[in-house]
Amino acid sequence: MRTPKIIIIGGGIGGAATALALHQAGFEPMVYEKTPTLREVGAGIALWANATYILQQLNLLEDAIRVGCLTTNYQFLSQYGRELVNISLDRLELPVIGIHRAELHQLLWRNVPSEKFFLGEIFEKWERHENSVSVHFISGLTVTGDALIGADGLRSRVRSLLLGNEPPIYRNFKTWRGLCDYIPSAYRPGYIHEFLGRGKGFGFMMLGKGKMYWYAAATAPEAQPDAAIGRKRELENMYRDWFDAIPEFISATDETNILTTDLYDRIPIQPWSQRNITLLGDAAHPMLPTMGQGACTALEDGYVLAKCLREQSDVVAAFQKYESLRFPRTKAIVEASLRSSKMGKLQHPVAVRLRNGLMKMMGGVIGDSMRSFHDYRA
Ligand SMILES: Cc1cc2nc3c(=O)[nH]c(=O)nc-3n(C[C@H](O)[C@H](O)[C@H](O)COP(=O)(O)OP(=O)(O)OC[C@H]3O[C@@H](n4cnc5c(N)ncnc54)[C@H](O)[C@@H]3O)c2cc1C
């Protein structure tokens, strides 16, 4: 039987994971990425057990452990460093890993033959035929395959042609992310430390090679420009009276290593597949990073999609099965991420004291709820 040719738009973590899973399952993936080089932003991510399970299935877990940092605890604190909740991640049979995004991206790509990806190609539109789809790029290139997967991120063009132009929803949060070599004395090895204040928060963790990754989030209007004094000085002012390690991190980071991103999501809707065209990762279900599950669920998507195609030779039926497996889980995580962002938005000192008191009392419940997402095996 002829091997189906599958066109993937987007070579981010979702597109790369899908290409690898399809390649390992014996399909012919072809990935078209708009940037001229394969790259990821200079930041870290946490890969929870549900994602390290996927890396294990793709035979990448040992490599990921080697280039990442094993994470044992997720600790929430007040802005002054008082512990609110300490969730042990050790009981999971799979590790939790802090990893540089570029390391994860390379790990996935390294295992896909280079002739399967095409860089500098910007997807423009498709044309569907009886049992195939032709895909057109701005460059004038046209390719034809058996199926098309939109893994083209938050502002997916594949999605807008498939489902309409409804924009993602800005959730009134802006983030700053930084990388540095400074390790504060308060860092507990293996910990993700996350500090909650009034309308803003700050977290940090170790990645591989001893690099520290930190992130800050604060309520802000959409597309707010950087302050005239620059990102670093603005953050120094915002976090001046917070727990010592926080201003220390900011002053130890070069302004050029600080990224800012506005935060959006959209509650997934069905269908997100039409016949032989489907979506995955942020193109299907962008979420706020409060549960750290965006890339983890993109890995799950790619693996499940390849599994469905392996089990079901009809592409249309396989895409329907994939969507029916992924819709309830990703919707639940998008909604949980939105709910937990509301805890970080509280501004009034009384509400903040109440939240902190409740978190202290309900540590067990918070840990169980988080672990219920991590315990899932796609
Ligand atoms: C502040 C922040 C922190 C986060 N922390 C975590 C975390 O700790 N853990 C976690 O799991 N997730 C985290 N996430 C979420 C995670 O980054 C995303 O969910 C994940 O990167 C989505 O991957 P993707 O491949 O679907 O999309 P993307 O990474 O956006 O990739 C899409 C790709 O498509 C390409 N593309 C776009 N349009 C076209 C076109 N027309 N033609 C060709 N190519 C195109 C783009 O260039 C890009 O390479 C975080 C996100 C943010 C903003």
Tab-separated table of C-alpha atoms and ligand atoms in Angstrom:
chain	number	residue	atom	x	y	z
A	1	MET	CA	0.000	0.000	0.000
A	2	ARG	CA	1.200	3.556	-0.751
A	3	THR	CA	2.437	5.538	2.299
A	4	PRO	CA	0.238	8.625	2.865
A	5	LYS	CA	2.031	11.934	2.317
A	6	ILE	CA	1.197	14.339	5.141
A	7	ILE	CA	1.862	18.069	4.886
A	8	ILE	CA	2.512	19.894	8.174
A	9	ILE	CA	2.468	23.693	8.322
A	10	GLY	CA	4.689	24.996	11.144
A	11	GLY	CA	7.903	23.630	12.584
A	12	GLY	CA	7.492	24.657	16.248
A	13	ILE	CA	7.408	22.103	19.069
A	14	GLY	CA	3.997	20.785	17.884
A	15	GLY	CA	4.992	20.453	14.219
A	16	ALA	CA	8.359	18.893	15.103
A	17	ALA	CA	6.814	16.336	17.489
A	18	THR	CA	4.205	15.399	14.877
A	19	ALA	CA	6.819	15.025	12.147
A	20	LEU	CA	8.876	12.745	14.371
A	21	ALA	CA	5.908	10.640	15.522
A	22	LEU	CA	4.717	10.257	11.903
A	23	HIS	CA	8.215	9.440	10.646
A	24	GLN	CA	8.631	6.775	13.356
A	25	ALA	CA	5.200	5.357	12.427
A	26	GLY	CA	6.326	4.967	8.794
A	27	PHE	CA	4.511	7.929	7.206
A	28	GLU	CA	5.890	10.584	4.871
A	29	PRO	CA	5.625	13.892	6.773
A	30	MET	CA	6.718	17.091	5.030
A	31	VAL	CA	7.045	20.155	7.242
A	32	TYR	CA	6.889	23.700	5.863
A	33	GLU	CA	8.121	26.412	8.222
A	34	LYS	CA	8.049	30.128	7.489
A	35	THR	CA	11.288	31.065	9.268
A	36	PRO	CA	14.518	30.513	7.312
A	37	THR	CA	16.090	28.579	10.224
A	38	LEU	CA	14.639	26.171	12.763
A	39	ARG	CA	14.704	27.974	16.083
A	40	GLU	CA	12.929	28.476	19.381
A	41	VAL	CA	12.880	31.491	21.678
A	42	GLY	CA	15.452	31.805	24.482
A	43	ALA	CA	13.348	30.560	27.367
A	44	GLY	CA	12.673	27.408	29.340
A	45	ILE	CA	9.687	25.162	29.807
A	46	ALA	CA	8.617	22.533	32.280
A	47	LEU	CA	7.843	19.136	30.789
A	48	TRP	CA	5.423	17.418	33.159
A	49	ALA	CA	5.039	13.630	33.390
A	50	ASN	CA	2.309	13.596	30.705
A	51	ALA	CA	4.890	15.070	28.284
A	52	THR	CA	7.904	13.045	29.418
A	53	TYR	CA	5.732	9.992	28.734
A	54	ILE	CA	5.508	11.133	25.095
A	55	LEU	CA	9.286	11.648	24.982
A	56	GLN	CA	9.652	8.100	26.316
A	57	GLN	CA	7.368	6.782	23.540
A	58	LEU	CA	9.479	8.689	20.983
A	59	ASN	CA	12.710	7.241	22.493
A	60	LEU	CA	13.904	10.687	23.551
A	61	LEU	CA	13.515	10.567	27.317
A	62	GLU	CA	17.133	9.691	28.143
A	63	ASP	CA	18.383	12.503	25.883
A	64	ALA	CA	15.953	14.980	27.446
A	65	ILE	CA	17.117	14.047	30.954
A	66	ARG	CA	20.709	14.572	29.805
A	67	VAL	CA	20.124	18.107	28.470
A	68	GLY	CA	17.478	19.150	31.013
A	69	CYS	CA	17.211	19.360	34.784
A	70	LEU	CA	15.152	16.967	36.920
A	71	THR	CA	12.433	18.770	38.832
A	72	THR	CA	11.114	17.379	42.119
A	73	ASN	CA	8.857	20.050	43.668
A	74	TYR	CA	6.520	22.842	42.679
A	75	GLN	CA	6.428	25.395	45.449
A	76	PHE	CA	4.108	28.415	45.694
A	77	LEU	CA	5.128	31.292	47.952
A	78	SER	CA	3.889	34.726	48.912
A	79	GLN	CA	5.747	37.641	47.315
A	80	TYR	CA	7.910	37.855	50.438
A	81	GLY	CA	8.890	34.177	50.359
A	82	ARG	CA	6.421	32.551	52.796
A	83	GLU	CA	5.612	29.023	51.614
A	84	LEU	CA	1.948	28.525	50.648
A	85	VAL	CA	1.996	25.111	48.949
A	86	ASN	CA	4.735	22.588	48.261
A	87	ILE	CA	3.761	19.931	45.729
A	88	SER	CA	6.022	16.910	45.516
A	89	LEU	CA	6.367	15.679	41.934
A	90	ASP	CA	8.484	12.698	42.928
A	91	ARG	CA	5.702	10.170	43.235
A	92	LEU	CA	5.154	10.143	39.480
A	93	GLU	CA	6.851	7.213	37.780
A	94	LEU	CA	8.068	9.546	35.029
A	95	PRO	CA	10.381	12.505	35.628
A	96	VAL	CA	9.476	16.183	35.349
A	97	ILE	CA	12.133	18.065	33.395
A	98	GLY	CA	13.050	21.746	33.129
A	99	ILE	CA	14.511	22.245	29.663
A	100	HIS	CA	15.587	25.045	27.345
A	101	ARG	CA	13.053	25.306	24.510
A	102	ALA	CA	15.806	25.173	21.896
A	103	GLU	CA	17.161	21.918	23.395
A	104	LEU	CA	13.719	20.296	23.210
A	105	HIS	CA	13.185	21.580	19.680
A	106	GLN	CA	16.570	20.232	18.523
A	107	LEU	CA	15.961	16.892	20.187
A	108	LEU	CA	12.792	16.456	18.152
A	109	TRP	CA	14.283	17.734	14.878
A	110	ARG	CA	17.531	15.825	15.111
A	111	ASN	CA	15.573	12.621	14.708
A	112	VAL	CA	13.616	13.669	11.603
A	113	PRO	CA	15.517	13.322	8.280
A	114	SER	CA	16.386	16.821	7.061
A	115	GLU	CA	14.845	16.217	3.617
A	116	LYS	CA	11.442	16.178	5.359
A	117	PHE	CA	11.522	19.869	6.238
A	118	PHE	CA	11.378	22.954	4.079
A	119	LEU	CA	12.349	26.295	5.584
A	120	GLY	CA	11.389	29.832	4.563
A	121	GLU	CA	8.049	28.684	3.109
A	122	ILE	CA	5.021	30.752	4.173
A	123	PHE	CA	1.725	28.919	3.842
A	124	GLU	CA	-0.918	30.872	1.947
A	125	LYS	CA	-3.914	28.650	1.096
A	126	TRP	CA	-5.043	25.157	0.174
A	127	GLU	CA	-7.222	23.602	-2.505
A	128	ARG	CA	-9.002	20.350	-1.705
A	129	HIS	CA	-9.499	17.600	-4.288
A	130	GLU	CA	-11.338	14.285	-4.066
A	131	ASN	CA	-8.768	12.503	-1.841
A	132	SER	CA	-5.886	14.951	-1.669
A	133	VAL	CA	-5.021	18.530	-0.860
A	134	SER	CA	-2.795	20.997	-2.710
A	135	VAL	CA	-1.037	23.573	-0.574
A	136	HIS	CA	0.164	26.923	-1.901
A	137	PHE	CA	2.951	29.032	-0.458
A	138	ILE	CA	3.733	32.746	-0.865
A	139	SER	CA	6.916	31.767	-2.743
A	140	GLY	CA	4.801	30.282	-5.549
A	141	LEU	CA	5.534	26.706	-4.466
A	142	THR	CA	2.613	24.254	-4.579
A	143	VAL	CA	2.737	20.786	-3.020
A	144	THR	CA	0.105	18.054	-2.991
A	145	GLY	CA	-0.410	15.476	-0.260
A	146	ASP	CA	-3.026	13.167	1.229
A	147	ALA	CA	-3.633	15.352	4.284
A	148	LEU	CA	-2.801	18.723	5.824
A	149	ILE	CA	-2.022	19.506	9.480
A	150	GLY	CA	-1.998	23.094	10.721
A	151	ALA	CA	0.650	23.332	13.461
A	152	ASP	CA	1.153	27.026	12.766
A	153	GLY	CA	0.601	28.387	16.248
A	154	LEU	CA	-1.548	30.991	17.966
A	155	ARG	CA	-2.365	32.992	14.827
A	156	SER	CA	-2.707	29.946	12.579
A	157	ARG	CA	-3.610	30.726	8.978
A	158	VAL	CA	-4.671	27.119	8.437
A	159	ARG	CA	-7.130	27.605	11.285
A	160	SER	CA	-8.548	30.862	9.963
A	161	LEU	CA	-9.148	29.344	6.510
A	162	LEU	CA	-10.754	26.306	8.155
A	163	LEU	CA	-12.790	27.902	10.962
A	164	GLY	CA	-12.926	31.642	10.290
A	165	ASN	CA	-11.045	34.688	11.494
A	166	GLU	CA	-12.165	34.814	15.147
A	167	PRO	CA	-9.069	36.158	16.963
A	168	PRO	CA	-7.658	34.561	20.138
A	169	ILE	CA	-8.675	36.220	23.428
A	170	TYR	CA	-6.270	38.506	25.247
A	171	ARG	CA	-6.503	37.673	28.972
A	172	ASN	CA	-5.032	40.947	30.286
A	173	PHE	CA	-1.688	39.438	31.195
A	174	LYS	CA	1.755	40.213	29.929
A	175	THR	CA	4.848	38.109	30.680
A	176	TRP	CA	8.574	38.674	30.775
A	177	ARG	CA	10.956	35.748	30.495
A	178	GLY	CA	14.684	35.676	31.150
A	179	LEU	CA	17.668	33.330	31.223
A	180	CYS	CA	20.819	33.824	33.278
A	181	ASP	CA	23.661	31.973	35.012
A	182	TYR	CA	22.998	33.435	38.450
A	183	ILE	CA	21.861	30.913	41.103
A	184	PRO	CA	20.452	32.650	44.197
A	185	SER	CA	21.236	31.138	47.619
A	186	ALA	CA	17.469	30.663	48.190
A	187	TYR	CA	17.150	28.260	45.210
A	188	ARG	CA	16.344	24.726	46.370
A	189	PRO	CA	17.714	22.172	43.878
A	190	GLY	CA	14.951	20.538	41.848
A	191	TYR	CA	12.362	23.176	42.789
A	192	ILE	CA	10.124	25.381	40.690
A	193	HIS	CA	9.578	28.385	42.969
A	194	GLU	CA	6.538	30.508	42.131
A	195	PHE	CA	5.750	33.726	44.006
A	196	LEU	CA	2.260	35.249	43.998
A	197	GLY	CA	1.605	38.926	44.698
A	198	ARG	CA	-1.039	41.530	43.873
A	199	GLY	CA	-1.836	41.338	40.149
A	200	LYS	CA	1.606	39.982	39.410
A	201	GLY	CA	3.774	36.941	39.979
A	202	PHE	CA	7.308	35.657	39.487
A	203	GLY	CA	8.768	32.158	39.133
A	204	PHE	CA	12.101	30.483	38.541
A	205	MET	CA	13.580	27.052	37.893
A	206	MET	CA	16.802	25.445	36.732
A	207	LEU	CA	17.227	24.125	33.182
A	208	GLY	CA	20.069	21.924	31.919
A	209	LYS	CA	23.735	23.038	32.185
A	210	GLY	CA	22.945	25.038	35.343
A	211	LYS	CA	21.082	27.799	33.440
A	212	MET	CA	18.349	29.531	35.426
A	213	TYR	CA	15.056	30.438	33.785
A	214	TRP	CA	12.731	33.016	35.338
A	215	TYR	CA	9.346	34.365	34.339
A	216	ALA	CA	7.227	37.272	35.512
A	217	ALA	CA	3.569	37.977	34.738
A	218	ALA	CA	1.479	41.063	35.435
A	219	THR	CA	-1.896	42.415	34.424
A	220	ALA	CA	-1.471	44.848	31.517
A	221	PRO	CA	-3.437	46.240	28.573
A	222	GLU	CA	-2.937	44.478	25.237
A	223	ALA	CA	0.195	45.410	23.250
A	224	GLN	CA	1.505	47.674	25.992
A	225	PRO	CA	4.851	49.038	24.781
A	226	ASP	CA	8.004	48.669	26.890
A	227	ALA	CA	8.466	51.398	29.488
A	228	ALA	CA	10.748	54.233	28.337
A	229	ILE	CA	13.319	53.157	30.968
A	230	GLY	CA	13.575	49.692	29.343
A	231	ARG	CA	12.396	46.210	30.356
A	232	LYS	CA	14.999	45.560	32.983
A	233	ARG	CA	14.548	48.835	34.880
A	234	GLU	CA	10.770	48.462	34.655
A	235	LEU	CA	10.970	44.976	36.223
A	236	GLU	CA	13.417	46.183	38.872
A	237	ASN	CA	10.839	48.800	39.884
A	238	MET	CA	7.938	46.324	39.793
A	239	TYR	CA	9.655	43.719	41.998
A	240	ARG	CA	11.841	45.963	44.190
A	241	ASP	CA	10.274	44.923	47.524
A	242	TRP	CA	9.749	41.223	46.655
A	243	PHE	CA	11.686	38.235	48.009
A	244	ASP	CA	15.446	38.958	47.605
A	245	ALA	CA	16.125	36.349	44.907
A	246	ILE	CA	13.703	38.099	42.528
A	247	PRO	CA	15.389	41.507	42.206
A	248	GLU	CA	18.693	39.581	42.188
A	249	PHE	CA	17.577	37.592	39.130
A	250	ILE	CA	16.474	40.705	37.288
A	251	SER	CA	19.728	42.517	37.902
A	252	ALA	CA	21.716	39.398	36.862
A	253	THR	CA	19.975	39.225	33.453
A	254	ASP	CA	21.005	41.168	30.350
A	255	GLU	CA	18.260	43.393	28.960
A	256	THR	CA	18.739	41.592	25.603
A	257	ASN	CA	17.865	38.249	27.274
A	258	ILE	CA	14.459	39.456	28.488
A	259	LEU	CA	11.491	38.534	26.257
A	260	THR	CA	7.981	39.925	26.589
A	261	THR	CA	4.812	38.184	25.407
A	262	ASP	CA	1.114	39.040	25.660
A	263	LEU	CA	-0.984	36.088	26.806
A	264	TYR	CA	-3.932	34.764	24.817
A	265	ASP	CA	-6.043	31.661	24.722
A	266	ARG	CA	-9.206	30.364	23.098
A	267	ILE	CA	-11.604	27.760	24.402
A	268	PRO	CA	-11.412	24.935	21.818
A	269	ILE	CA	-14.439	24.326	19.648
A	270	GLN	CA	-15.472	21.323	17.605
A	271	PRO	CA	-14.984	20.430	14.875
A	272	TRP	CA	-11.410	21.567	14.392
A	273	SER	CA	-10.870	19.019	11.614
A	274	GLN	CA	-12.554	18.985	8.221
A	275	ARG	CA	-12.076	15.798	6.214
A	276	ASN	CA	-8.327	15.518	5.524
A	277	ILE	CA	-7.319	18.803	7.221
A	278	THR	CA	-6.774	19.184	10.974
A	279	LEU	CA	-5.079	21.383	13.587
A	280	LEU	CA	-2.831	20.778	16.563
A	281	GLY	CA	-0.961	22.571	19.348
A	282	ASP	CA	-1.611	26.305	19.700
A	283	ALA	CA	-3.401	26.365	16.336
A	284	ALA	CA	-6.135	24.179	17.872
A	285	HIS	CA	-6.105	25.079	21.575
A	286	PRO	CA	-3.848	27.946	22.686
A	287	MET	CA	-3.838	28.228	26.475
A	288	LEU	CA	-2.458	30.495	29.173
A	289	PRO	CA	0.864	29.247	30.546
A	290	THR	CA	-0.399	29.054	34.157
A	291	MET	CA	-0.405	25.230	34.117
A	292	GLY	CA	2.648	25.024	31.816
A	293	GLN	CA	0.832	22.656	29.473
A	294	GLY	CA	0.870	24.310	26.003
A	295	ALA	CA	3.937	22.535	24.644
A	296	CYS	CA	3.168	19.393	26.695
A	297	THR	CA	-0.256	19.045	25.053
A	298	ALA	CA	1.241	19.816	21.612
A	299	LEU	CA	3.557	16.809	22.165
A	300	GLU	CA	0.538	14.704	23.155
A	301	ASP	CA	-1.352	15.868	20.041
A	302	GLY	CA	1.441	14.859	17.662
A	303	TYR	CA	1.812	11.429	19.239
A	304	VAL	CA	-1.950	10.718	19.301
A	305	LEU	CA	-2.365	11.907	15.713
A	306	ALA	CA	0.335	9.516	14.503
A	307	LYS	CA	-1.228	6.690	16.556
A	308	CYS	CA	-4.666	7.321	15.016
A	309	LEU	CA	-3.198	7.321	11.496
A	310	ARG	CA	-1.364	4.078	12.238
A	311	GLU	CA	-4.528	2.390	13.524
A	312	GLN	CA	-6.876	3.712	10.862
A	313	SER	CA	-5.816	3.718	7.211
A	314	ASP	CA	-8.560	6.178	6.222
A	315	VAL	CA	-7.157	9.681	6.879
A	316	VAL	CA	-10.572	11.306	7.408
A	317	ALA	CA	-11.594	8.723	10.020
A	318	ALA	CA	-8.181	8.962	11.701
A	319	PHE	CA	-8.481	12.774	12.011
A	320	GLN	CA	-11.971	12.420	13.490
A	321	LYS	CA	-10.704	9.909	16.029
A	322	TYR	CA	-7.730	12.157	16.870
A	323	GLU	CA	-9.996	15.143	17.467
A	324	SER	CA	-12.455	13.157	19.588
A	325	LEU	CA	-9.561	11.983	21.798
A	326	ARG	CA	-7.936	15.408	22.103
A	327	PHE	CA	-10.917	17.738	22.406
A	328	PRO	CA	-12.098	16.957	25.982
A	329	ARG	CA	-8.592	16.886	27.435
A	330	THR	CA	-7.328	20.078	25.815
A	331	LYS	CA	-10.575	21.947	26.586
A	332	ALA	CA	-10.277	20.962	30.268
A	333	ILE	CA	-6.675	22.221	30.401
A	334	VAL	CA	-7.432	25.498	28.580
A	335	GLU	CA	-10.241	26.120	31.094
A	336	ALA	CA	-8.165	25.115	34.134
A	337	SER	CA	-5.331	27.403	32.956
A	338	LEU	CA	-7.768	30.296	32.660
A	339	ARG	CA	-9.208	29.592	36.132
A	340	SER	CA	-5.808	29.497	37.762
A	341	SER	CA	-4.832	32.786	36.071
A	342	LYS	CA	-7.630	34.461	38.030
A	343	MET	CA	-5.788	33.740	41.296
A	344	GLY	CA	-2.886	35.803	39.989
A	345	LYS	CA	-5.092	38.752	39.013
A	346	LEU	CA	-6.253	39.580	42.549
A	347	GLN	CA	-5.256	43.117	43.510
A	348	HIS	CA	-6.987	43.954	46.772
A	349	PRO	CA	-4.814	43.197	49.846
A	350	VAL	CA	-7.734	41.473	51.619
A	351	ALA	CA	-8.425	39.229	48.611
A	352	VAL	CA	-4.706	38.423	48.355
A	353	ARG	CA	-4.506	37.494	52.068
A	354	LEU	CA	-7.593	35.322	51.662
A	355	ARG	CA	-6.128	33.603	48.593
A	356	ASN	CA	-2.832	32.937	50.354
A	357	GLY	CA	-4.622	31.555	53.425
A	358	LEU	CA	-6.804	29.310	51.265
A	359	MET	CA	-3.821	28.042	49.296
A	360	LYS	CA	-2.051	27.128	52.534
A	361	MET	CA	-5.101	25.191	53.723
A	362	MET	CA	-5.797	23.496	50.401
A	363	GLY	CA	-2.289	22.430	49.378
A	364	GLY	CA	-3.344	18.774	49.117
A	365	VAL	CA	-6.279	19.560	46.837
A	366	ILE	CA	-4.171	21.840	44.615
A	367	GLY	CA	-1.486	19.140	44.296
A	368	ASP	CA	-4.048	16.425	43.464
A	369	SER	CA	-5.712	18.583	40.835
A	370	MET	CA	-2.387	19.364	39.169
A	371	ARG	CA	-1.264	15.743	39.285
A	372	SER	CA	-4.531	14.613	37.695
A	373	PHE	CA	-3.399	16.449	34.527
A	374	HIS	CA	0.142	15.043	34.794
A	375	ASP	CA	-1.039	11.452	35.369
A	376	TYR	CA	-2.693	11.308	31.921
A	377	ARG	CA	-1.017	8.954	29.417
A	378	ALA	CA	-1.919	9.745	25.796
B	1	LIG	C1	5.205	32.852	28.628
B	1	LIG	C2	4.959	31.455	28.167
B	1	LIG	C3	5.397	30.378	28.940
B	1	LIG	C4	5.105	29.061	28.552
B	1	LIG	N1	5.546	28.032	29.348
B	1	LIG	C5	5.238	26.746	29.001
B	1	LIG	C6	5.667	25.626	29.821
B	1	LIG	O1	6.349	25.770	30.850
B	1	LIG	N2	5.313	24.373	29.426
B	1	LIG	C7	4.594	24.158	28.292
B	1	LIG	O2	4.274	22.999	27.991
B	1	LIG	N3	4.171	25.188	27.497
B	1	LIG	C8	4.485	26.470	27.824
B	1	LIG	N4	4.072	27.505	27.012
B	1	LIG	C9	3.239	27.222	25.822
B	1	LIG	C10	4.056	26.785	24.621
B	1	LIG	O3	5.073	27.720	24.366
B	1	LIG	C11	3.168	26.675	23.376
B	1	LIG	O4	1.947	26.069	23.677
B	1	LIG	C12	3.882	25.834	22.305
B	1	LIG	O5	5.103	26.424	21.956
B	1	LIG	C13	2.976	25.690	21.070
B	1	LIG	O6	3.687	25.014	20.052
B	1	LIG	P1	3.127	25.001	18.559
B	1	LIG	O7	4.118	24.199	17.780
B	1	LIG	O8	1.709	24.611	18.558
B	1	LIG	O9	3.142	26.527	18.103
B	1	LIG	P2	4.390	27.495	17.839
B	1	LIG	O10	5.492	27.198	18.785
B	1	LIG	O11	3.834	28.882	17.815
B	1	LIG	O12	4.894	27.087	16.387
B	1	LIG	C14	4.200	27.474	15.222
B	1	LIG	C15	5.173	27.473	14.069
B	1	LIG	O13	4.463	27.732	12.865
B	1	LIG	C16	5.198	28.633	12.069
B	1	LIG	N5	4.243	29.318	11.191
B	1	LIG	C17	3.281	30.218	11.543
B	1	LIG	N6	2.585	30.630	10.468
B	1	LIG	C18	3.119	29.981	9.391
B	1	LIG	C19	2.809	29.992	8.001
B	1	LIG	N7	1.843	30.777	7.468
B	1	LIG	N8	3.564	29.207	7.170
B	1	LIG	C20	4.551	28.420	7.663
B	1	LIG	N9	4.869	28.374	9.002
B	1	LIG	C21	4.162	29.142	9.843
B	1	LIG	C22	5.865	29.550	13.089
B	1	LIG	O14	6.987	30.223	12.559
B	1	LIG	C23	6.239	28.563	14.192
B	1	LIG	O15	7.507	27.992	13.992
B	1	LIG	C24	4.367	28.820	27.366
B	1	LIG	C25	3.949	29.901	26.572
B	1	LIG	C26	4.242	31.201	26.964
B	1	LIG	C27	3.767	32.351	26.105
